[in-house]
C-alpha atoms as a PDB file:
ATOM      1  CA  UNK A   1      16.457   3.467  -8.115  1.00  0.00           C
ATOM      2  CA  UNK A   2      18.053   5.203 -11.502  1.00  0.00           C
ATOM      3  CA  UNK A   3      21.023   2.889 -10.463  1.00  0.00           C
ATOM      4  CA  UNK A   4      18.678   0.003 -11.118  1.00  0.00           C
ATOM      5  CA  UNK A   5      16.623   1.113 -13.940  1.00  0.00           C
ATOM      6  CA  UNK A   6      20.113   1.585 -15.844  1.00  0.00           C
ATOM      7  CA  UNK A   7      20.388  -2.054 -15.417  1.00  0.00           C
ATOM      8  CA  UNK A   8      17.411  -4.036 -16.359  1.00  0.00           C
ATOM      9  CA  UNK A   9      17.289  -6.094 -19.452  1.00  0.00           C
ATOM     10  CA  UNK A  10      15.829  -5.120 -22.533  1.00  0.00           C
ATOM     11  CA  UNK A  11      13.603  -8.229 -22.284  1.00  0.00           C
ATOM     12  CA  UNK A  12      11.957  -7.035 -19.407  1.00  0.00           C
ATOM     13  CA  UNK A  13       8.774  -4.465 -19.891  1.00  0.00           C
ATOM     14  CA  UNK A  14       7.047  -2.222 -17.784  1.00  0.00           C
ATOM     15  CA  UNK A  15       4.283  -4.344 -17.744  1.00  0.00           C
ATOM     16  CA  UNK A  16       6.243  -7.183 -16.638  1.00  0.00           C
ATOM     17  CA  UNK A  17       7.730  -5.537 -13.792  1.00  0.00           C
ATOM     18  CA  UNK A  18       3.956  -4.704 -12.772  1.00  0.00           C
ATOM     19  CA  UNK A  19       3.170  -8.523 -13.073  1.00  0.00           C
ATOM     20  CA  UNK A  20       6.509  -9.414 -10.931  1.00  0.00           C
ATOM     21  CA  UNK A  21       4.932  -6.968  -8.463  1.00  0.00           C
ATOM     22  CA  UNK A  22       2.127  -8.923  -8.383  1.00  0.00           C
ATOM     23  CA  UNK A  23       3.852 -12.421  -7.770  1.00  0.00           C
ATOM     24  CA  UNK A  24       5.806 -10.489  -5.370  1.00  0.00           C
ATOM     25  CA  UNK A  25       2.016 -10.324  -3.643  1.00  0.00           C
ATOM     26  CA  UNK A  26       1.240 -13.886  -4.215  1.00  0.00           C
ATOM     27  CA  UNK A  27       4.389 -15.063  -3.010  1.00  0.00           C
ATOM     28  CA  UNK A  28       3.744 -13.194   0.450  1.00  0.00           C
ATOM     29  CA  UNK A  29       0.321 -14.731   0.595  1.00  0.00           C
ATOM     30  CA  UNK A  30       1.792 -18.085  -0.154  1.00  0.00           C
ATOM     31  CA  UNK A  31       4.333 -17.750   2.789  1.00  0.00           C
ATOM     32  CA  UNK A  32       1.641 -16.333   5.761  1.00  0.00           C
ATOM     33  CA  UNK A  33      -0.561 -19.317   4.258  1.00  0.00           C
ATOM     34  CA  UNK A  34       2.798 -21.488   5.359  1.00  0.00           C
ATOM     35  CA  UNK A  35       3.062 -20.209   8.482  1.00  0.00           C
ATOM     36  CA  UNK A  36       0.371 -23.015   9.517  1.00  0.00           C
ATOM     37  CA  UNK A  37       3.602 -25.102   9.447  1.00  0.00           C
ATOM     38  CA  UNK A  38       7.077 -23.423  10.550  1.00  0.00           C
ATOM     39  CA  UNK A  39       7.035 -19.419  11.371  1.00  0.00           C
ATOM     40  CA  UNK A  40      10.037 -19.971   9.267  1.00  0.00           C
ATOM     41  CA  UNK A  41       7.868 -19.042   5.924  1.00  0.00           C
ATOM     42  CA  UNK A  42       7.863 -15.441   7.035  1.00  0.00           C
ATOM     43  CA  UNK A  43      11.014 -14.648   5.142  1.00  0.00           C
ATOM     44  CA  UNK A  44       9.307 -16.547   2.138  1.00  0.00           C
ATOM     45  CA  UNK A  45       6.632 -13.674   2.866  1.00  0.00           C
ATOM     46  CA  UNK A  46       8.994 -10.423   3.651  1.00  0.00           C
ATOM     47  CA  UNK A  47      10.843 -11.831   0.689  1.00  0.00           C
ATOM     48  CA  UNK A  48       7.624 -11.559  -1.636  1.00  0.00           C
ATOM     49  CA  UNK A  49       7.283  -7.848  -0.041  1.00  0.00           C
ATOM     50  CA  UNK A  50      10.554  -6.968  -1.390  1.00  0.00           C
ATOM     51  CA  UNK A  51       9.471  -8.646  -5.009  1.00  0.00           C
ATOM     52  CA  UNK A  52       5.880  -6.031  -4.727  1.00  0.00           C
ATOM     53  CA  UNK A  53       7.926  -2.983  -3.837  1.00  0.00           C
ATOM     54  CA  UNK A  54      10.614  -3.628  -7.065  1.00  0.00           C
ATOM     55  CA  UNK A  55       7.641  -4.237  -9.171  1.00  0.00           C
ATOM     56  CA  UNK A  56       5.407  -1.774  -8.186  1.00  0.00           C
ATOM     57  CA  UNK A  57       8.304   1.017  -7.606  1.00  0.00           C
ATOM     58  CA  UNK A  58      10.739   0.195 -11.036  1.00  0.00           C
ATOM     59  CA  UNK A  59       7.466  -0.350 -13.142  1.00  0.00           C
ATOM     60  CA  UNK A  60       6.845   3.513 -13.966  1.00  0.00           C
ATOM     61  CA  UNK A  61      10.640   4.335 -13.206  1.00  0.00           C
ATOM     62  CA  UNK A  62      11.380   2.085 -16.477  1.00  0.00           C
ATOM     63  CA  UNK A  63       8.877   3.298 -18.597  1.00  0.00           C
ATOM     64  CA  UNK A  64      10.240   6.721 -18.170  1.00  0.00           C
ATOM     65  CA  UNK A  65      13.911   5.970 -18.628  1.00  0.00           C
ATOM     66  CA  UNK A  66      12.638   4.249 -22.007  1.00  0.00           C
ATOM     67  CA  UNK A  67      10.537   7.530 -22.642  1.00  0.00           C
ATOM     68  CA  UNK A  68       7.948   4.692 -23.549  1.00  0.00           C
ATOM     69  CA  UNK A  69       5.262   6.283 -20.636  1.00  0.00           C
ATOM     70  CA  UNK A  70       1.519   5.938 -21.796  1.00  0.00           C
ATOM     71  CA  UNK A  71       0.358   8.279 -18.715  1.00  0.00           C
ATOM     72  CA  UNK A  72      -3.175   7.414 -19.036  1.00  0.00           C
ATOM     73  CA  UNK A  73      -2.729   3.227 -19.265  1.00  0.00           C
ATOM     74  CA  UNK A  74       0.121   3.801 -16.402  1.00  0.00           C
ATOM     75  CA  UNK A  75      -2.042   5.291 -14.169  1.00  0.00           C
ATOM     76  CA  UNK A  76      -4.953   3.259 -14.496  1.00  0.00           C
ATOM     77  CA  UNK A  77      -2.889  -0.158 -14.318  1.00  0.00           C
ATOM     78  CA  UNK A  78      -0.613   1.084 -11.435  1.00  0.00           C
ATOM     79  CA  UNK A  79      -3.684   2.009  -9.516  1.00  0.00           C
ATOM     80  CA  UNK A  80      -5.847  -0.875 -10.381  1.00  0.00           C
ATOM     81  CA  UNK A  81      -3.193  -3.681 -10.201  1.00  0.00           C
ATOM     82  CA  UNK A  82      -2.362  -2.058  -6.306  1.00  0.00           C
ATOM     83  CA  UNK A  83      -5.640  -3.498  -5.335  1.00  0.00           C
ATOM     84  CA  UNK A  84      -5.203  -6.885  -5.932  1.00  0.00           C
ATOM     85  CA  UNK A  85      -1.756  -7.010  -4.541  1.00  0.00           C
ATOM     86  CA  UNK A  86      -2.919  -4.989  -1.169  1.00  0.00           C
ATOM     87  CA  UNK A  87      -5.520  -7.829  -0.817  1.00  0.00           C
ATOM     88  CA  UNK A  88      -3.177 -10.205  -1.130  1.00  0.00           C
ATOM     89  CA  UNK A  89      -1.065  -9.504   1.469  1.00  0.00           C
ATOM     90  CA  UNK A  90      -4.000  -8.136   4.099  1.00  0.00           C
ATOM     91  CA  UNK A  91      -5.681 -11.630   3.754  1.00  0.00           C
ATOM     92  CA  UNK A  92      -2.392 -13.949   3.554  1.00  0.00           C
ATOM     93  CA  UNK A  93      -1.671 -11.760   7.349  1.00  0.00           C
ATOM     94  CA  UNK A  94      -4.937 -12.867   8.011  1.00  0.00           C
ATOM     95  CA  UNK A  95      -4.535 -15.967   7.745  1.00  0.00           C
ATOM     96  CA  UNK A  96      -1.934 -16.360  10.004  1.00  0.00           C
ATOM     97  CA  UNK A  97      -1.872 -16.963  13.887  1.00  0.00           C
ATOM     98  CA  UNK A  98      -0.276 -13.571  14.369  1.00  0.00           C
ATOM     99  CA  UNK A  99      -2.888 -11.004  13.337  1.00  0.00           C
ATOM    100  CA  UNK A 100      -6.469 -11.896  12.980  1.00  0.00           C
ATOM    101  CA  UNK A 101      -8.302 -11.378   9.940  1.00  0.00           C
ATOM    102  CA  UNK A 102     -10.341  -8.733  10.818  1.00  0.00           C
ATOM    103  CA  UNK A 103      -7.353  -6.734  11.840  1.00  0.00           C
ATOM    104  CA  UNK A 104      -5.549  -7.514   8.970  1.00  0.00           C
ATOM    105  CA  UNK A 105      -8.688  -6.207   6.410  1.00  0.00           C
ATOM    106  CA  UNK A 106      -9.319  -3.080   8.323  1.00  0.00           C
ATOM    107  CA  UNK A 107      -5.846  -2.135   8.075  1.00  0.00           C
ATOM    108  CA  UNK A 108      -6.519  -3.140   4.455  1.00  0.00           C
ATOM    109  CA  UNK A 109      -9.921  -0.266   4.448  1.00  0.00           C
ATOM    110  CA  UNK A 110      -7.686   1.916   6.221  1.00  0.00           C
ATOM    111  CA  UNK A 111      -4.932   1.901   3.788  1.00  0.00           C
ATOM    112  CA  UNK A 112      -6.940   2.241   0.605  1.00  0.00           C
ATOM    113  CA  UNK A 113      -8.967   5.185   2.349  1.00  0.00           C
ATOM    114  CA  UNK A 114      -5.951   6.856   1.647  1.00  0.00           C
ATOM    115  CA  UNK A 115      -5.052   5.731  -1.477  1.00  0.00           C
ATOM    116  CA  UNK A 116      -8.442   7.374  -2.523  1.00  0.00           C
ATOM    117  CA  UNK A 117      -7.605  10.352  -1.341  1.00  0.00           C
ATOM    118  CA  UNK A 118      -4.433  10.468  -2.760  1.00  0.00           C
ATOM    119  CA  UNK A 119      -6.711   9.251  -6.324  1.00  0.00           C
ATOM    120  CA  UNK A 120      -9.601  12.239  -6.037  1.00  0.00           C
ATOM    121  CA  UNK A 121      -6.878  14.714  -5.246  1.00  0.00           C
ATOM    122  CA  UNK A 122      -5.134  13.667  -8.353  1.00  0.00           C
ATOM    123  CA  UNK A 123      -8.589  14.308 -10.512  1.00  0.00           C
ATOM    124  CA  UNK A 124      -9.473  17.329  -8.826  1.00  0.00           C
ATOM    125  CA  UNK A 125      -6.089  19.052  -8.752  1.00  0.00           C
ATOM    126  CA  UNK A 126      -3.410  17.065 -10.638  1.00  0.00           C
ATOM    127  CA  UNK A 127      -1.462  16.952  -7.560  1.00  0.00           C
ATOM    128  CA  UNK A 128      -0.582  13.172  -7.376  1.00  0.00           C
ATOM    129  CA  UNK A 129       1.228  12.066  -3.833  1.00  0.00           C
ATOM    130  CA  UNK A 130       2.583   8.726  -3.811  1.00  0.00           C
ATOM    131  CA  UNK A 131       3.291   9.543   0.150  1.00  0.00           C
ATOM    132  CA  UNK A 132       1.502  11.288   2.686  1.00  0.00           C
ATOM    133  CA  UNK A 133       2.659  12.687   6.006  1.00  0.00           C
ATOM    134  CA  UNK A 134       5.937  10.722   5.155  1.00  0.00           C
ATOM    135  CA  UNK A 135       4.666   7.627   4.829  1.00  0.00           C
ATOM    136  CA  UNK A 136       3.621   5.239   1.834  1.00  0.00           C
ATOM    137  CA  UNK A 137       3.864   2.471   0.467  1.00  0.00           C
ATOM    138  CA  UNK A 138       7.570   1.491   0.953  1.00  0.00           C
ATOM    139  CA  UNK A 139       7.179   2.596   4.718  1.00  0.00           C
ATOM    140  CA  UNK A 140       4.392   0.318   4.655  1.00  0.00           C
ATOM    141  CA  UNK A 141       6.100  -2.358   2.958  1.00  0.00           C
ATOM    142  CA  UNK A 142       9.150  -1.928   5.590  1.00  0.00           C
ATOM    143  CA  UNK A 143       6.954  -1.878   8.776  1.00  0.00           C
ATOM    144  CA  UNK A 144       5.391  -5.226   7.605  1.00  0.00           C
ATOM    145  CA  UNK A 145       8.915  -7.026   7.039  1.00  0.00           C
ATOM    146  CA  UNK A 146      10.408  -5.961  10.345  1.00  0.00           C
ATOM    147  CA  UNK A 147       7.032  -6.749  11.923  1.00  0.00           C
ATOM    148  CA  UNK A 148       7.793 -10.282  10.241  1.00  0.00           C
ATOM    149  CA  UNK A 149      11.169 -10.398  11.624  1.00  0.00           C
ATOM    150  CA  UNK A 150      10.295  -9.711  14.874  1.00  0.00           C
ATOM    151  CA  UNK A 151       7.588 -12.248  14.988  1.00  0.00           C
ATOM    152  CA  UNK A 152      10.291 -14.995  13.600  1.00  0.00           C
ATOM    153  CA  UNK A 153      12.781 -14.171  16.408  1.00  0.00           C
ATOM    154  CA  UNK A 154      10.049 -13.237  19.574  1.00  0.00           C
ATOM    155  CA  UNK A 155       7.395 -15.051  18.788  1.00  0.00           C
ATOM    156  CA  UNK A 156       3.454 -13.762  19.276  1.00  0.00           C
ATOM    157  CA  UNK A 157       2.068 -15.094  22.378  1.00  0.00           C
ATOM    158  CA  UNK A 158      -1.589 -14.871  22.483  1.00  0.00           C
ATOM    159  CA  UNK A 159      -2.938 -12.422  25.589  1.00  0.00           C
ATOM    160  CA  UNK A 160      -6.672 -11.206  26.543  1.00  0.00           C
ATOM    161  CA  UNK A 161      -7.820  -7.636  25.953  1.00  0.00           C
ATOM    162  CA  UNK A 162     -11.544  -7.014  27.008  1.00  0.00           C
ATOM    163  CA  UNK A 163     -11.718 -10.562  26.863  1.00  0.00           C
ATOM    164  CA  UNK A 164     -10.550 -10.452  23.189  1.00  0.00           C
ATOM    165  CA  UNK A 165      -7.580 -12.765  22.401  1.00  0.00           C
ATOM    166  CA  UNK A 166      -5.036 -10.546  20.729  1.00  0.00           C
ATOM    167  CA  UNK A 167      -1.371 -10.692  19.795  1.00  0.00           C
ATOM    168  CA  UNK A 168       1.575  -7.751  19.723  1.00  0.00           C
ATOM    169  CA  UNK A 169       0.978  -7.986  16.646  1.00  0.00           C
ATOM    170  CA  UNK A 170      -2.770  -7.368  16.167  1.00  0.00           C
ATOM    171  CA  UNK A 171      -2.091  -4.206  18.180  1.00  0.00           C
ATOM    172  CA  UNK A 172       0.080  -2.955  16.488  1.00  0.00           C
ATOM    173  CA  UNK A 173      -1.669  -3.028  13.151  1.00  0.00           C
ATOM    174  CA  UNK A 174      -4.689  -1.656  15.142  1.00  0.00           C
ATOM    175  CA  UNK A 175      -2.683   1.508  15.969  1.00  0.00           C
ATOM    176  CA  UNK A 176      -1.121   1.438  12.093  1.00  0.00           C
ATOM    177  CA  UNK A 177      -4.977   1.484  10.924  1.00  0.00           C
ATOM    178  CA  UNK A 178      -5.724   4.468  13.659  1.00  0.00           C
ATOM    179  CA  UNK A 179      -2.729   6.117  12.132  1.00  0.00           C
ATOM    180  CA  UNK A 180      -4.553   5.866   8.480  1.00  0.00           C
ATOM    181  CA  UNK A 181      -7.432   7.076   9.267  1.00  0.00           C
ATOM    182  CA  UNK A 182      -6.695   9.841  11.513  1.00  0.00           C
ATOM    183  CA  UNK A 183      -4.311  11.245   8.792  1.00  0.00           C
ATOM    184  CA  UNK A 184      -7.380  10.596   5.982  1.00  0.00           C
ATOM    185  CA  UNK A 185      -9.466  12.761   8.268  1.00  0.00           C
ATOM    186  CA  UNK A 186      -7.088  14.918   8.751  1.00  0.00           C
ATOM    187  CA  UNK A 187      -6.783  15.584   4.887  1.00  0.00           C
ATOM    188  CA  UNK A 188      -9.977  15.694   4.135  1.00  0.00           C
ATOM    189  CA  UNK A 189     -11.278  18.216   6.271  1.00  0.00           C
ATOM    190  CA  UNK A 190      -8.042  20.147   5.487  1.00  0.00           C
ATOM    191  CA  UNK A 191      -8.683  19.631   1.544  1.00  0.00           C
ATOM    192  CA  UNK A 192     -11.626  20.267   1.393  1.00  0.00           C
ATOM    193  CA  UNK A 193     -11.587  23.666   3.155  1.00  0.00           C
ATOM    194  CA  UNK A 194      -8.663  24.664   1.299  1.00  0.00           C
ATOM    195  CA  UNK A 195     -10.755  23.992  -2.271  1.00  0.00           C
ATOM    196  CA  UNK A 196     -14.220  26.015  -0.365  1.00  0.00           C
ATOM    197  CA  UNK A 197     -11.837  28.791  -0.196  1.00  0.00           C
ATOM    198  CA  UNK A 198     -10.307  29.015  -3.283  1.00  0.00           C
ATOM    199  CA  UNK A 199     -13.869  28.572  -4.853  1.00  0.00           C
ATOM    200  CA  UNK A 200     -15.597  31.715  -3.003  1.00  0.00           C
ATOM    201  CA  UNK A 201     -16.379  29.572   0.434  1.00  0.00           C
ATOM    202  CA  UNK A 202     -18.875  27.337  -0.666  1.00  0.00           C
ATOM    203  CA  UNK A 203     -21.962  26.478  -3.059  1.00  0.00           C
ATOM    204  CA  UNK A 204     -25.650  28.256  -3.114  1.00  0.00           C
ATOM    205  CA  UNK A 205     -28.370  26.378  -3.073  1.00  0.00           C
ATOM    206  CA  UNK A 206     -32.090  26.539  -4.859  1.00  0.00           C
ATOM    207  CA  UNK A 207     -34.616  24.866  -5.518  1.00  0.00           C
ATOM    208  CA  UNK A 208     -33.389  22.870  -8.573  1.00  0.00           C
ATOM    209  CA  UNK A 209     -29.784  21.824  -6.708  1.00  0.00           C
ATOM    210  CA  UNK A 210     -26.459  22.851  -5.844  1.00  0.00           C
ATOM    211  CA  UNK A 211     -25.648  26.096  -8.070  1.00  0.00           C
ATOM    212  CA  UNK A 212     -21.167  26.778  -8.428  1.00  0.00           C
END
């Protein structure tokens, strides 16, 4: 990553490496939406993953190198800006005869469950993880290109579960989603016992409200 940063042209900002993240987004939507024609538009899409992660990952990385960081404008873009790209590429999956769209957005729930997580941590403790149980969003990123691959070389036949036409595919962004949300569980209850501890175990109650 420092290897690339070294190397960008001074033309090119931090906040237009957040915008080329974005594009990267659109392009992947753009290429599931063309999958309606030739599966060969999935590289089109993995390609526009690769374009979101060099945006979103070199954006901050750049800034720093520069020593041009506003923390507070960072933050709130990075975080902000993720949205719309994350929706992007959920619905453009969606879209496609591979995973159905309801798959495809509660992948997209269970994802940003985590991201919020990761977000209210951050406020509460100023412990910001980009990763959590050592995955993020490049894993992410990586899972979804190889998924594409796969799909371009083996197809996705359609098959009946509980009389639910499904794909490889669709299960295996069902089990990704699982994955989410058992680990967001899993943190939260963990979290939040950890801060009821280190707070005296709790809050007392009367009659006007909580009491710290």
């Amino acid at each position: 990553m420092a290897w690339l940063v070294r190397r960008i042209p001074a033309r090119v900002t931090p906040d237009g490496l957040t915008a080329f993240g974005i594009f990267g987004a659109l392009v992947t939507f753009v290429g599931y939406a063309l999958t309606a024609w030739s599966p060969t538009f999935l590289w089109l899409a993995s390609l526009g993953l690769v374009f979101h992660w060099l945006g979103d990952s070199l954006d901050g990385s750049l800034a720093r190198f520069r020593k041009i960081e506003r923390p507070r404008y960072g933050y709130f873009l990075d975080q902000t800006v993720d949205v719309i790209g994350n929706v992007l590429i959920c619905v453009g999956m969606g879209l496609t005869a591979y995973v159905r769209m309801d798959a495809a957005l509660l992948a997209m729930a269970g994802y940003h469950a985590l991201s919020i997580y990761s977000l209210v941590r951050a406020c509460v403790s100023g412990e910001f993880h980009v990763s959590l149980a050592g995955t993020g969003p490049t894993e992410t990123r990586l899972l979804i290109v190889m998924m594409n691959t796969m799909i371009f070389f083996f197809g996705a036949p359609l098959f009946v579960v509980a009389g639910i036409a499904m794909t490889w595919c669709d299960i295996t962004v069902i089990l990704m989603t699982a994955g989410y949300f058992v680990t967001f569980v899993y943190f939260l209850v963990s979290y939040a016992r950890r801060l009821a501890r280190e707070e005296g175990g709790g809050a007392e109650t009367t009659s006007k409200g909580p009491r710290r």
